[in-house]
Tab-separated table of N, CA and C and ligand atoms in Angstrom:
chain	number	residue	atom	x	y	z
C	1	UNK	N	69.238	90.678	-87.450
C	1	UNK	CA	68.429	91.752	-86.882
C	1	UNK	C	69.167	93.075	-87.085
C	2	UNK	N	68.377	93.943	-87.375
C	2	UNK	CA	69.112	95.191	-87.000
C	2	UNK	C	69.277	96.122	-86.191
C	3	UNK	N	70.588	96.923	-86.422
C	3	UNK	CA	70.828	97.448	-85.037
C	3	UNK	C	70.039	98.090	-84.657
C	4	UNK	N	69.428	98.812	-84.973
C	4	UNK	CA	68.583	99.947	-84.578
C	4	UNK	C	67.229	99.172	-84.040
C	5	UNK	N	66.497	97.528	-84.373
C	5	UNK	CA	65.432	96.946	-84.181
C	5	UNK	C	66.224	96.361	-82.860
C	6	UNK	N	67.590	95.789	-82.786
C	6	UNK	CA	68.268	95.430	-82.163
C	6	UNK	C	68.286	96.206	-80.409
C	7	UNK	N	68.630	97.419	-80.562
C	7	UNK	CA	69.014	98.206	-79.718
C	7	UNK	C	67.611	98.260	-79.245
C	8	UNK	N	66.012	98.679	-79.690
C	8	UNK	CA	64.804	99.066	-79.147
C	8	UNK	C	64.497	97.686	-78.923
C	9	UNK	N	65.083	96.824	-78.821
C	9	UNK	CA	64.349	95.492	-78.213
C	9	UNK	C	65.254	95.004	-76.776
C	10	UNK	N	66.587	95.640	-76.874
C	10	UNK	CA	67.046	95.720	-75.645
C	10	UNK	C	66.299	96.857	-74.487
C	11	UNK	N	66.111	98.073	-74.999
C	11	UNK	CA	65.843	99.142	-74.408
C	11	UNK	C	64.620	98.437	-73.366
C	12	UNK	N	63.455	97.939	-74.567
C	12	UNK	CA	62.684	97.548	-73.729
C	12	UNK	C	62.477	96.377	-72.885
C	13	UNK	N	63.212	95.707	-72.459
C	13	UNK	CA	63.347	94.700	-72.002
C	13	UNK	C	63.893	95.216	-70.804
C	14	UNK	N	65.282	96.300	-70.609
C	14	UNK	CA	65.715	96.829	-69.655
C	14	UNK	C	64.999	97.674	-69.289
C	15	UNK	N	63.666	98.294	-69.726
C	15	UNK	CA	62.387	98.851	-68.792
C	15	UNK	C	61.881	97.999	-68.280
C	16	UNK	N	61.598	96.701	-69.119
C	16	UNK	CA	60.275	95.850	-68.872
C	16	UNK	C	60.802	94.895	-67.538
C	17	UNK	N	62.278	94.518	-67.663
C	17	UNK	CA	62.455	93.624	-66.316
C	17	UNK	C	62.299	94.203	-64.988
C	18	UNK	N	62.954	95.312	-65.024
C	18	UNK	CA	62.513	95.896	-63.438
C	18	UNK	C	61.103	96.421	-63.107
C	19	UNK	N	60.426	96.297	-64.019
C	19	UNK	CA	58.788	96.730	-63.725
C	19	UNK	C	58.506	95.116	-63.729
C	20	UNK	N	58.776	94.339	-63.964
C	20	UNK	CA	58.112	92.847	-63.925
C	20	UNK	C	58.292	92.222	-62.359
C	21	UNK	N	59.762	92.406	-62.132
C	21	UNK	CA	60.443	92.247	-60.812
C	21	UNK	C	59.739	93.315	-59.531
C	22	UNK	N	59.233	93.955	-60.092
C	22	UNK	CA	58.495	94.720	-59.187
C	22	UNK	C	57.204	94.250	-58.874
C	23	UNK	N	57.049	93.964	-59.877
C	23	UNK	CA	55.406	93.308	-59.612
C	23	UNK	C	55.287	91.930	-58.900
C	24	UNK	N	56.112	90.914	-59.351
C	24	UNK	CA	56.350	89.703	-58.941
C	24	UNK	C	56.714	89.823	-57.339
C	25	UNK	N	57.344	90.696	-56.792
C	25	UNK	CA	58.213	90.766	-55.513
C	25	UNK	C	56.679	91.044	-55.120
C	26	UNK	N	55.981	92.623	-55.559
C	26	UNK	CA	54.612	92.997	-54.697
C	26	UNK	C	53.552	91.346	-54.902
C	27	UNK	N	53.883	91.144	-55.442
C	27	UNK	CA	52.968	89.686	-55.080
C	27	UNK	C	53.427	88.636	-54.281
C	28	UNK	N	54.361	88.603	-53.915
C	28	UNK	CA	54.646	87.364	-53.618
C	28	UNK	C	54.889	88.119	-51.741
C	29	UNK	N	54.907	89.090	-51.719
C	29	UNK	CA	54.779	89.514	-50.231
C	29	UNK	C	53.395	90.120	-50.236
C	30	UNK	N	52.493	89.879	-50.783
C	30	UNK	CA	50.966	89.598	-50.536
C	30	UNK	C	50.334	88.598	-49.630
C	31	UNK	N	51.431	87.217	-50.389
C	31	UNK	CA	51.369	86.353	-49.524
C	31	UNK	C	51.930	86.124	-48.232
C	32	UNK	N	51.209	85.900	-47.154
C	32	UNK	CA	51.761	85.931	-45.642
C	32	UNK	C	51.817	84.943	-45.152
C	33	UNK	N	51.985	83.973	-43.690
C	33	UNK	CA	51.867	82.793	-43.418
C	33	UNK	C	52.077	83.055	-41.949
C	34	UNK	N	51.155	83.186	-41.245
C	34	UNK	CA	50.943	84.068	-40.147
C	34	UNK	C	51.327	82.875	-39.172
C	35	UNK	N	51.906	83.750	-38.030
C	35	UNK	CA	52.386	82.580	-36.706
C	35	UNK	C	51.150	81.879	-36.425
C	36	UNK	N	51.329	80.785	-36.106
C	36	UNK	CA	50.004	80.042	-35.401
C	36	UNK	C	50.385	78.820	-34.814
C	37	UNK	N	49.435	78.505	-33.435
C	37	UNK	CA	49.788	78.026	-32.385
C	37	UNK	C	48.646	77.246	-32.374
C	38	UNK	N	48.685	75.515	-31.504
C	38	UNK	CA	47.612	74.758	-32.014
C	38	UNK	C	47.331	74.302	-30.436
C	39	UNK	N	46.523	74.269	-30.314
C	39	UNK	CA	45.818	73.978	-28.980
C	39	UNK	C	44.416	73.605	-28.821
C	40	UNK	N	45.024	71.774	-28.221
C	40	UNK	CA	44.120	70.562	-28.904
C	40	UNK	C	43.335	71.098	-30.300
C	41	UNK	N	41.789	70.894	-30.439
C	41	UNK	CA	41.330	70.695	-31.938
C	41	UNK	C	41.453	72.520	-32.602
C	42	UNK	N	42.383	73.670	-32.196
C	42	UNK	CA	41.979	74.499	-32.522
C	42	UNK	C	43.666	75.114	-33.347
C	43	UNK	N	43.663	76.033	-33.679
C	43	UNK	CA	44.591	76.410	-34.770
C	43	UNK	C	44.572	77.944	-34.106
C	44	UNK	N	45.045	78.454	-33.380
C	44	UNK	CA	45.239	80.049	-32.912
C	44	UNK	C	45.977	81.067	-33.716
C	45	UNK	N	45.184	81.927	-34.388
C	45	UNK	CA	45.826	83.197	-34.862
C	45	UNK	C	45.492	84.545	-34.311
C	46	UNK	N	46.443	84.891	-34.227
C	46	UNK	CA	46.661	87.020	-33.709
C	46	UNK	C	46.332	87.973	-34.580
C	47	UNK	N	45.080	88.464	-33.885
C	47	UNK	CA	44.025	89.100	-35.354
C	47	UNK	C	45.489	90.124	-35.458
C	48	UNK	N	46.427	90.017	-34.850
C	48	UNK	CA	47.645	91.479	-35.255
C	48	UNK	C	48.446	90.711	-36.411
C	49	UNK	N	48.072	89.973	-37.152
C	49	UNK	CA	48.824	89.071	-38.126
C	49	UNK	C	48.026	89.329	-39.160
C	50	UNK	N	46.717	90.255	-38.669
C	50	UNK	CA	46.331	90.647	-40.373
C	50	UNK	C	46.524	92.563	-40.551
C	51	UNK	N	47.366	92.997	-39.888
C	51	UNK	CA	47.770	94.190	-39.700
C	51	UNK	C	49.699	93.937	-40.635
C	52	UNK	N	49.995	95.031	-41.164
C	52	UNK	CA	51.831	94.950	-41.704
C	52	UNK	C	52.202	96.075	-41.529
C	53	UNK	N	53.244	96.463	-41.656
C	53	UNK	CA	53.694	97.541	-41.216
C	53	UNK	C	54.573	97.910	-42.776
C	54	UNK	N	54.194	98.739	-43.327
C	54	UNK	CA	54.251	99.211	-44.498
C	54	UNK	C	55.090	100.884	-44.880
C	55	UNK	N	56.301	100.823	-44.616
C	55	UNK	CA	57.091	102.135	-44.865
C	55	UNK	C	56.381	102.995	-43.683
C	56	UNK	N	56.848	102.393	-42.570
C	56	UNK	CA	56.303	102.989	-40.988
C	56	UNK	C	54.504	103.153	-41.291
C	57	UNK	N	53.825	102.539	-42.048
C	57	UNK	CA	52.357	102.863	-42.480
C	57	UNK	C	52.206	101.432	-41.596
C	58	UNK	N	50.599	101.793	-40.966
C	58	UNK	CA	50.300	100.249	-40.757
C	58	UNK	C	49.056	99.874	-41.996
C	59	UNK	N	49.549	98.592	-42.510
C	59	UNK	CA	47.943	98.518	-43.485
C	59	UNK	C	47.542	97.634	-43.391
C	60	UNK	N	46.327	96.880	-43.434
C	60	UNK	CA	45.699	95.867	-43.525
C	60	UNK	C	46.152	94.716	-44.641
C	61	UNK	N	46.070	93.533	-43.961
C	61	UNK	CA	45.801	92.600	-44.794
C	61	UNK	C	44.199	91.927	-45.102
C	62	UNK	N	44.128	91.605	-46.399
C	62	UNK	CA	42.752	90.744	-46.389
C	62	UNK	C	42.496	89.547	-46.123
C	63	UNK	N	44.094	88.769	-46.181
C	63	UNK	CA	44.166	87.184	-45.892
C	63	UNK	C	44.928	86.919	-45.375
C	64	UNK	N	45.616	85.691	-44.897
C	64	UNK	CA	46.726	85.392	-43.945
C	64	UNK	C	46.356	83.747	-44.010
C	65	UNK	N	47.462	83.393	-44.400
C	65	UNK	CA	47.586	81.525	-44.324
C	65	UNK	C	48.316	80.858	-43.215
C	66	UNK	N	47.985	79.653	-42.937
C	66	UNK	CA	47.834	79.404	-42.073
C	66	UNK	C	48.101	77.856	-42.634
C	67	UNK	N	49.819	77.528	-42.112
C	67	UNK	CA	49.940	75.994	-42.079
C	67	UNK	C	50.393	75.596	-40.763
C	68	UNK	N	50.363	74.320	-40.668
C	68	UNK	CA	51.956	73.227	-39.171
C	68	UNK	C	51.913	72.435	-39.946
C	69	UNK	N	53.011	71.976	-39.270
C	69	UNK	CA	53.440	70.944	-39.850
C	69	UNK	C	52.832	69.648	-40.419
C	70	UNK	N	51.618	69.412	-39.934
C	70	UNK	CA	50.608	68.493	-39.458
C	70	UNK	C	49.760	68.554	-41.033
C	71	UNK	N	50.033	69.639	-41.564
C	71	UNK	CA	49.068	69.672	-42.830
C	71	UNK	C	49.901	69.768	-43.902
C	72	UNK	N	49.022	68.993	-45.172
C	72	UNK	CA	49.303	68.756	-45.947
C	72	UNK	C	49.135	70.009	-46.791
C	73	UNK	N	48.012	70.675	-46.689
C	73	UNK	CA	47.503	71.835	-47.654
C	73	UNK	C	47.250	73.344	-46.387
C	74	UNK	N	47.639	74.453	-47.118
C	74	UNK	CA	47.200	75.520	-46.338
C	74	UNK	C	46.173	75.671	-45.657
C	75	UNK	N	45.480	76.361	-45.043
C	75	UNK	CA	44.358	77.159	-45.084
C	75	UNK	C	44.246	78.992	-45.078
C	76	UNK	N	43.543	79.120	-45.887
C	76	UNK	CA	43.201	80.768	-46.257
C	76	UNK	C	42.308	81.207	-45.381
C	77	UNK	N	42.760	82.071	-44.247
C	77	UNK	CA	42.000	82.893	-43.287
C	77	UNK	C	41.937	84.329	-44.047
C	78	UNK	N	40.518	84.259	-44.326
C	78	UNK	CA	40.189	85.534	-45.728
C	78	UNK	C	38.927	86.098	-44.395
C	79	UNK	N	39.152	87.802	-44.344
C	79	UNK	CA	39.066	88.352	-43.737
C	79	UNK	C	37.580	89.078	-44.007
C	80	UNK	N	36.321	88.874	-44.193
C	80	UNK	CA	35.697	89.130	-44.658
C	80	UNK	C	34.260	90.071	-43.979
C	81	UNK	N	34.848	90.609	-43.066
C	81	UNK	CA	34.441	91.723	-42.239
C	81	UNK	C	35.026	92.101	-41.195
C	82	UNK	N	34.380	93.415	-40.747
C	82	UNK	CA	35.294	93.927	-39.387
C	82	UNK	C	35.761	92.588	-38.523
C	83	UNK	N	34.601	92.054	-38.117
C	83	UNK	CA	35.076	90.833	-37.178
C	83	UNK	C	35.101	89.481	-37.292
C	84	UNK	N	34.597	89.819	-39.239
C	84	UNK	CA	34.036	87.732	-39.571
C	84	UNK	C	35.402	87.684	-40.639
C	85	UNK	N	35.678	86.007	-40.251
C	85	UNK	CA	36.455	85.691	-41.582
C	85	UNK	C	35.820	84.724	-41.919
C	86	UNK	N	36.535	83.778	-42.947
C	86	UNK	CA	36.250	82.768	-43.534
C	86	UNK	C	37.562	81.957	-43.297
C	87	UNK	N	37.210	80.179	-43.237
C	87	UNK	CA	38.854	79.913	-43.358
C	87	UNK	C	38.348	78.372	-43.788
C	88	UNK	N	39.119	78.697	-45.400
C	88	UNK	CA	38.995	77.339	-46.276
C	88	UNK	C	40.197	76.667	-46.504
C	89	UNK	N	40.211	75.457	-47.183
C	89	UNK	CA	41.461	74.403	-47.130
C	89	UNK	C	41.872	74.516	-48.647
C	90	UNK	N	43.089	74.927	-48.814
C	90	UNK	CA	42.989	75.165	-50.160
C	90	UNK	C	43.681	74.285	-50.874
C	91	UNK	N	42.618	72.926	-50.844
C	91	UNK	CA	42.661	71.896	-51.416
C	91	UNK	C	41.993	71.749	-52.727
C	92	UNK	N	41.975	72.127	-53.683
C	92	UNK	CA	41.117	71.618	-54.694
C	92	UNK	C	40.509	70.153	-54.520
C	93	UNK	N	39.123	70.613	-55.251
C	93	UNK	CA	38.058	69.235	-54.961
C	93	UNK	C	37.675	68.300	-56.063
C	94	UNK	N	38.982	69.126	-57.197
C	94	UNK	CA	38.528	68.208	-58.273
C	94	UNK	C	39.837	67.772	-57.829
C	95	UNK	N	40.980	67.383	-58.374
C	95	UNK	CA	41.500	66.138	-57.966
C	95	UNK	C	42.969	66.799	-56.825
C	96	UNK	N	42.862	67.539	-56.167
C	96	UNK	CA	44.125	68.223	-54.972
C	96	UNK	C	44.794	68.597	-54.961
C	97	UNK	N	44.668	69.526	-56.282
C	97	UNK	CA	45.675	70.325	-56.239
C	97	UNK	C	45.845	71.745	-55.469
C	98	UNK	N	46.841	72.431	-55.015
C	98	UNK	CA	46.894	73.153	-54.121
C	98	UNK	C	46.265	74.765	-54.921
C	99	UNK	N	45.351	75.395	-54.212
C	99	UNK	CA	45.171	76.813	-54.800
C	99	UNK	C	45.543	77.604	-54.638
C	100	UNK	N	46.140	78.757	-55.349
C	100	UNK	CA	46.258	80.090	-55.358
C	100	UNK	C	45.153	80.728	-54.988
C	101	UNK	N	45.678	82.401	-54.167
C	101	UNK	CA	44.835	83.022	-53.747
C	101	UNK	C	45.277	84.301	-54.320
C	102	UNK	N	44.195	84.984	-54.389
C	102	UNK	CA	43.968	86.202	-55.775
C	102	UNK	C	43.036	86.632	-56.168
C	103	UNK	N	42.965	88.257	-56.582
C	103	UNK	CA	42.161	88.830	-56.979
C	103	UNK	C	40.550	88.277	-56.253
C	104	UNK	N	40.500	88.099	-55.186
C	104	UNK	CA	39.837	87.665	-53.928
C	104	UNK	C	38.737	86.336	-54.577
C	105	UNK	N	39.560	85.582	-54.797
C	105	UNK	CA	38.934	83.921	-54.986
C	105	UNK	C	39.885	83.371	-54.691
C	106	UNK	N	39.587	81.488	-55.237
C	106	UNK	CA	40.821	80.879	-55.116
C	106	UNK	C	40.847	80.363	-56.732
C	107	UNK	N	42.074	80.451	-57.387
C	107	UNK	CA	42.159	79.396	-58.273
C	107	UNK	C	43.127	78.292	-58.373
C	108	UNK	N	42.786	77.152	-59.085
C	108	UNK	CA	43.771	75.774	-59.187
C	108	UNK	C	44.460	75.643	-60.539
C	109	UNK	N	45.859	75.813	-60.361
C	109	UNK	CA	46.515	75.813	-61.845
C	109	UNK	C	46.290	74.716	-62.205
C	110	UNK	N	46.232	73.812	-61.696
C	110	UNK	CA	45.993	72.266	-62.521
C	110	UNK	C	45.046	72.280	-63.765
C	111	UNK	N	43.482	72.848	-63.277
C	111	UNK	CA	42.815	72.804	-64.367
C	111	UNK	C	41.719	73.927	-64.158
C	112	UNK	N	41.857	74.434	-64.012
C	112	UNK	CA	41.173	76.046	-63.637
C	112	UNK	C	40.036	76.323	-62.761
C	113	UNK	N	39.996	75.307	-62.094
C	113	UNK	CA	38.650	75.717	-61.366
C	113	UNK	C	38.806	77.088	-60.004
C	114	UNK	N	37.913	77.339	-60.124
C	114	UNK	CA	37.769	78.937	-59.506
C	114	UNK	C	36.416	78.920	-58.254
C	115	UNK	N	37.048	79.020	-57.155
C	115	UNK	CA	36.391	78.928	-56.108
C	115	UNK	C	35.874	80.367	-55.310
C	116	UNK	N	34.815	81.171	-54.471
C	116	UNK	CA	34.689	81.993	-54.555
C	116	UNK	C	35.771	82.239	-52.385
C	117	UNK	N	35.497	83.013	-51.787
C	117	UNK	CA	36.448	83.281	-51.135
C	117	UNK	C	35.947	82.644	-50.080
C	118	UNK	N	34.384	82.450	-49.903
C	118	UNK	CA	33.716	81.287	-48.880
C	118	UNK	C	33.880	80.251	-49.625
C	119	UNK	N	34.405	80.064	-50.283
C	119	UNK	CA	35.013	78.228	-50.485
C	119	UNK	C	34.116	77.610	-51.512
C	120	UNK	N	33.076	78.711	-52.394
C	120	UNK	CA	32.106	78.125	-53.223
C	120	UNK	C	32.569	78.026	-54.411
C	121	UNK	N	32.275	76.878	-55.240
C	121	UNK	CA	32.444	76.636	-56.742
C	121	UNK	C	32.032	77.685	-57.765
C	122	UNK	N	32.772	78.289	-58.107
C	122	UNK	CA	32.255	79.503	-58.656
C	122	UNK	C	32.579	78.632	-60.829
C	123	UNK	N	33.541	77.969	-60.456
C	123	UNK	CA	34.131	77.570	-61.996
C	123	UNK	C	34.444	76.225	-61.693
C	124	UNK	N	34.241	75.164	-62.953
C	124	UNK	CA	34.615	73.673	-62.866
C	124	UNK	C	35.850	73.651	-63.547
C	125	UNK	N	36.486	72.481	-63.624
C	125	UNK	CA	35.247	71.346	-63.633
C	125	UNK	C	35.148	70.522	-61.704
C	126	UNK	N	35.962	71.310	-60.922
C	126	UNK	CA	35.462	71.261	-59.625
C	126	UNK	C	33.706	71.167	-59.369
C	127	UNK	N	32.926	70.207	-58.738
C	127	UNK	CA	31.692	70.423	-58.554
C	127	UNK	C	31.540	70.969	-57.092
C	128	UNK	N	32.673	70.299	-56.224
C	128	UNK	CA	31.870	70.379	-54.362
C	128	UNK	C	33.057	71.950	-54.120
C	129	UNK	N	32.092	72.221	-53.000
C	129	UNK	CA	32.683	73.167	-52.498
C	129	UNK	C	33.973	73.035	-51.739
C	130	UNK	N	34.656	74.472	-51.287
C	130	UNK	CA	36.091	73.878	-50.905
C	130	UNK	C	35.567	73.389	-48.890
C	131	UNK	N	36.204	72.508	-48.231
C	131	UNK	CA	36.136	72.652	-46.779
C	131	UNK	C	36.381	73.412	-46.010
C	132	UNK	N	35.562	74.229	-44.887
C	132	UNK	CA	35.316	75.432	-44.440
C	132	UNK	C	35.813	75.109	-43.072
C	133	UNK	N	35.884	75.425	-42.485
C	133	UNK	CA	36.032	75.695	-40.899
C	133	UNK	C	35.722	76.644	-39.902
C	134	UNK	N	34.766	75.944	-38.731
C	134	UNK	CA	33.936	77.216	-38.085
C	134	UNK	C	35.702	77.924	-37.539
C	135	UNK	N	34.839	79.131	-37.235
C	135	UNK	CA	35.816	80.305	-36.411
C	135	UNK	C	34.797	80.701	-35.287
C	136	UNK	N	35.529	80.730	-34.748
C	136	UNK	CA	35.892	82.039	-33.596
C	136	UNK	C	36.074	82.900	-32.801
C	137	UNK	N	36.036	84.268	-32.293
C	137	UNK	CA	37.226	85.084	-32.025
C	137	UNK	C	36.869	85.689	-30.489
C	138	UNK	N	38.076	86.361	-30.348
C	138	UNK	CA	37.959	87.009	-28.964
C	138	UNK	C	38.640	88.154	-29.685
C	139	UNK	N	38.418	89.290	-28.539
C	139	UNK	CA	39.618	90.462	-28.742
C	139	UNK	C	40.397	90.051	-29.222
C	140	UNK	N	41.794	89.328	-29.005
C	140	UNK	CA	43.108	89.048	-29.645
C	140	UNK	C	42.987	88.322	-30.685
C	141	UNK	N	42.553	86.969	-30.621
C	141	UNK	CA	42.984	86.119	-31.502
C	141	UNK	C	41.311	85.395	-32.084
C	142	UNK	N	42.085	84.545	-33.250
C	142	UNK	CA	40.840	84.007	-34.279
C	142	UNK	C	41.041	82.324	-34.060
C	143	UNK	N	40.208	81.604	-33.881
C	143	UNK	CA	40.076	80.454	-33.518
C	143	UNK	C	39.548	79.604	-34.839
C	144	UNK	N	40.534	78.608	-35.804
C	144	UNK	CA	40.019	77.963	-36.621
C	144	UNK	C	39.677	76.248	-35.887
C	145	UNK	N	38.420	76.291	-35.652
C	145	UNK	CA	38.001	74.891	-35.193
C	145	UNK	C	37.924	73.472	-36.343
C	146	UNK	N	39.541	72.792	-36.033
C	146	UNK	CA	39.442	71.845	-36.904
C	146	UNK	C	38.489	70.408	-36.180
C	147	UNK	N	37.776	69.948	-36.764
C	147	UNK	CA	37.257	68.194	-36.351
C	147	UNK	C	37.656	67.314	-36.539
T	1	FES	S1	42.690	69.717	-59.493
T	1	FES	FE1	41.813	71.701	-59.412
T	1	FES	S2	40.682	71.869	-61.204
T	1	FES	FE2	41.506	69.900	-61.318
């Protein structure tokens, strides 16, 4: 290689990692996993767990997950009005694999199926929808009613 092809392939790499590392970090504190407290069939969250505190800013979150120990797979409490959420199991339904949440759906790296943020099949080869769970709420807190 040469130096000069040499040197502009370092250059950019020492731009490109700290803009990559930047991005990766802002994503991965996207993801939250909000305190929650279980009392008998219900799963308790503090609507103040979809609030962050952002360089003394307070800003909203749109989602907030939600495991115990007790589960095998998350659930995505996706925030989908002033006072309504949604809260799906983010189990994939084609064969269980766990989903990512993003760009406000869910997707399954296993084999791409793409679910919409109420838990609907938006992409296969998933056919059924994801499992939903009624909610909820009072002033403080959001109530996921498991059966
Ligand atoms: S397990 Fe999710 S698409 Fe196959």
């Amino acid at each position: 290689m040469e130096r000069r092809k040499f040197l502009k392939t370092c250059c950019y790499t020492a731009i490109g990692l700290p803009l990559l590392a930047g991005t990766l970090h802002s994503c991965a504190a996207a993801i939250y996993y909000a305190p929650v407290t279980k009392k008998s069939n219900r799963l308790v969250v503090r609507k103040a767990a979809f609030w962050q505190l952002k360089k003394d800013k307070k800003t909203p979150r749109n989602f907030v997950l939600v495991k115990t120990t007790e589960m095998d797979f998350p659930i995505c409490l996706y925030k989908t009005g002033p006072d309504t959420y949604v809260a799906s199991l983010l189990r994939c339904t084609h064969r269980g694999c766990e989903l990512n949440v993003g760009g406000g759906m869910y997707t399954c790296p296993c084999h791409g199926s793409e679910f919409s943020i109420k838990g609907i099949v938006l992409e296969g080869p998933a056919e059924t929808n994801l499992k939903t769970f009624e909610i909820v709420s009072d002033n403080e807190n959001i109530y996921i009613l498991q059966s």
